[in-house]
């Protein structure tokens, strides 16, 4: 099993930047697809970005070109660099991991078995 702890959320104005971190502990030697998701009250959790063990990445259309997902293997830490933030990016952000997958994508959050507690991001206009 793997445990995930997010940090780095906060409040920024439109156009600002934030970097989220997700520290992993436990069985980190296993191969995982890692991802970032976000959720606002009353809405379903949506995938933001994923990164596979070979470094390949996928992004939701809404964040493509503004967000960058990365992973520091030495630190067992997942990152999400968020630039040019917009009010519609306001949400609770979660990191997640899944094993035994065919495709490392965030299309189906239910496929991810490990989740952090979330960190709030608020973007004001």
XYZ file of C-alpha atoms in Angstrom:
125
model
C 0.000 0.000 0.000
C 0.988 3.611 -0.415
C 0.056 6.645 1.659
C -0.323 10.067 0.035
C -0.208 13.507 1.649
C -0.857 16.681 -0.352
C 0.341 20.184 0.431
C 0.755 23.516 -1.294
C -2.804 24.683 -1.763
C -3.860 28.236 -1.029
C -5.514 31.359 -2.365
C -4.250 33.296 -5.376
C -5.575 35.844 -7.818
C -6.364 35.155 -11.446
C -3.181 34.651 -13.399
C -1.220 33.519 -10.382
C 0.640 30.278 -9.790
C 0.735 27.526 -7.211
C 2.671 24.288 -6.894
C 1.019 21.335 -5.227
C 3.059 18.534 -3.731
C 2.082 14.987 -2.863
C 4.449 13.003 -0.657
C 4.198 9.237 -0.989
C 5.208 6.692 1.630
C 4.816 2.968 2.077
C 5.224 0.614 -0.864
C 6.658 3.233 -3.188
C 8.856 0.727 -5.043
C 5.831 -0.626 -6.864
C 4.861 0.770 -10.239
C 2.049 3.285 -10.017
C 0.193 5.564 -12.319
C 0.033 8.837 -10.390
C -2.555 11.511 -10.927
C -4.101 14.754 -9.778
C -7.845 15.194 -9.517
C -10.080 18.027 -8.402
C -13.592 18.375 -7.075
C -15.988 21.176 -6.270
C -19.109 20.824 -4.113
C -21.941 19.118 -5.936
C -19.796 17.988 -8.841
C -18.058 14.757 -9.667
C -14.348 14.403 -9.169
C -12.520 15.128 -12.414
C -9.110 14.132 -13.629
C -6.550 16.881 -14.108
C -3.320 15.122 -15.073
C -1.494 11.819 -14.827
C 2.100 10.663 -15.065
C 3.248 7.150 -15.808
C 6.400 5.375 -14.644
C 8.118 6.211 -17.948
C 7.401 9.916 -17.433
C 4.655 10.151 -20.028
C 1.929 12.595 -19.093
C -1.695 13.313 -19.907
C -3.723 16.431 -19.200
C -7.334 17.453 -19.194
C -8.112 19.868 -22.017
C -9.048 22.539 -19.491
C -5.534 22.669 -18.019
C -3.387 21.772 -21.035
C -0.624 24.319 -21.435
C -1.146 25.799 -17.956
C -0.489 22.887 -15.592
C 2.534 20.596 -15.445
C 2.675 17.293 -13.616
C 6.011 15.863 -12.546
C 7.477 13.301 -10.204
C 10.707 13.280 -8.221
C 11.578 9.623 -7.772
C 14.325 10.325 -5.238
C 11.902 12.199 -3.011
C 8.861 10.020 -3.775
C 6.954 13.228 -4.393
C 4.425 14.126 -7.057
C 4.012 17.746 -8.127
C 1.466 19.826 -9.974
C 2.718 23.203 -11.157
C -0.287 25.386 -11.884
C 0.259 28.604 -13.841
C -2.117 31.203 -15.230
C -4.754 30.107 -12.775
C -8.391 30.925 -13.424
C -11.373 31.147 -11.051
C -12.747 27.939 -12.571
C -9.662 26.134 -11.248
C -10.983 26.647 -7.718
C -11.463 23.200 -6.181
C -10.186 20.663 -3.714
C -7.228 18.956 -5.326
C -6.356 15.336 -4.639
C -3.429 13.191 -5.624
C -4.015 9.525 -6.296
C -2.255 6.366 -7.384
C -3.228 3.128 -9.049
C -1.493 -0.178 -9.744
C -2.046 -2.866 -12.345
C -3.323 -0.647 -15.106
C -3.392 -0.778 -18.879
C -3.532 2.956 -19.499
C -2.338 5.675 -17.154
C -5.180 8.133 -17.504
C -7.502 10.012 -15.185
C -10.679 9.181 -17.090
C -11.975 6.894 -14.343
C -11.217 8.108 -10.806
C -12.706 4.924 -9.385
C -9.762 2.996 -10.807
C -7.415 4.762 -8.403
C -7.103 2.872 -5.133
C -4.975 5.284 -3.147
C -5.935 8.869 -2.342
C -4.614 11.768 -0.338
C -6.745 13.937 1.926
C -6.867 16.864 -0.488
C -5.656 20.444 -0.527
C -7.821 23.472 -1.308
C -7.035 25.815 -4.178
C -8.977 29.072 -4.444
C -8.542 31.489 -7.343
C -10.164 34.890 -7.044
C -10.970 37.229 -9.903
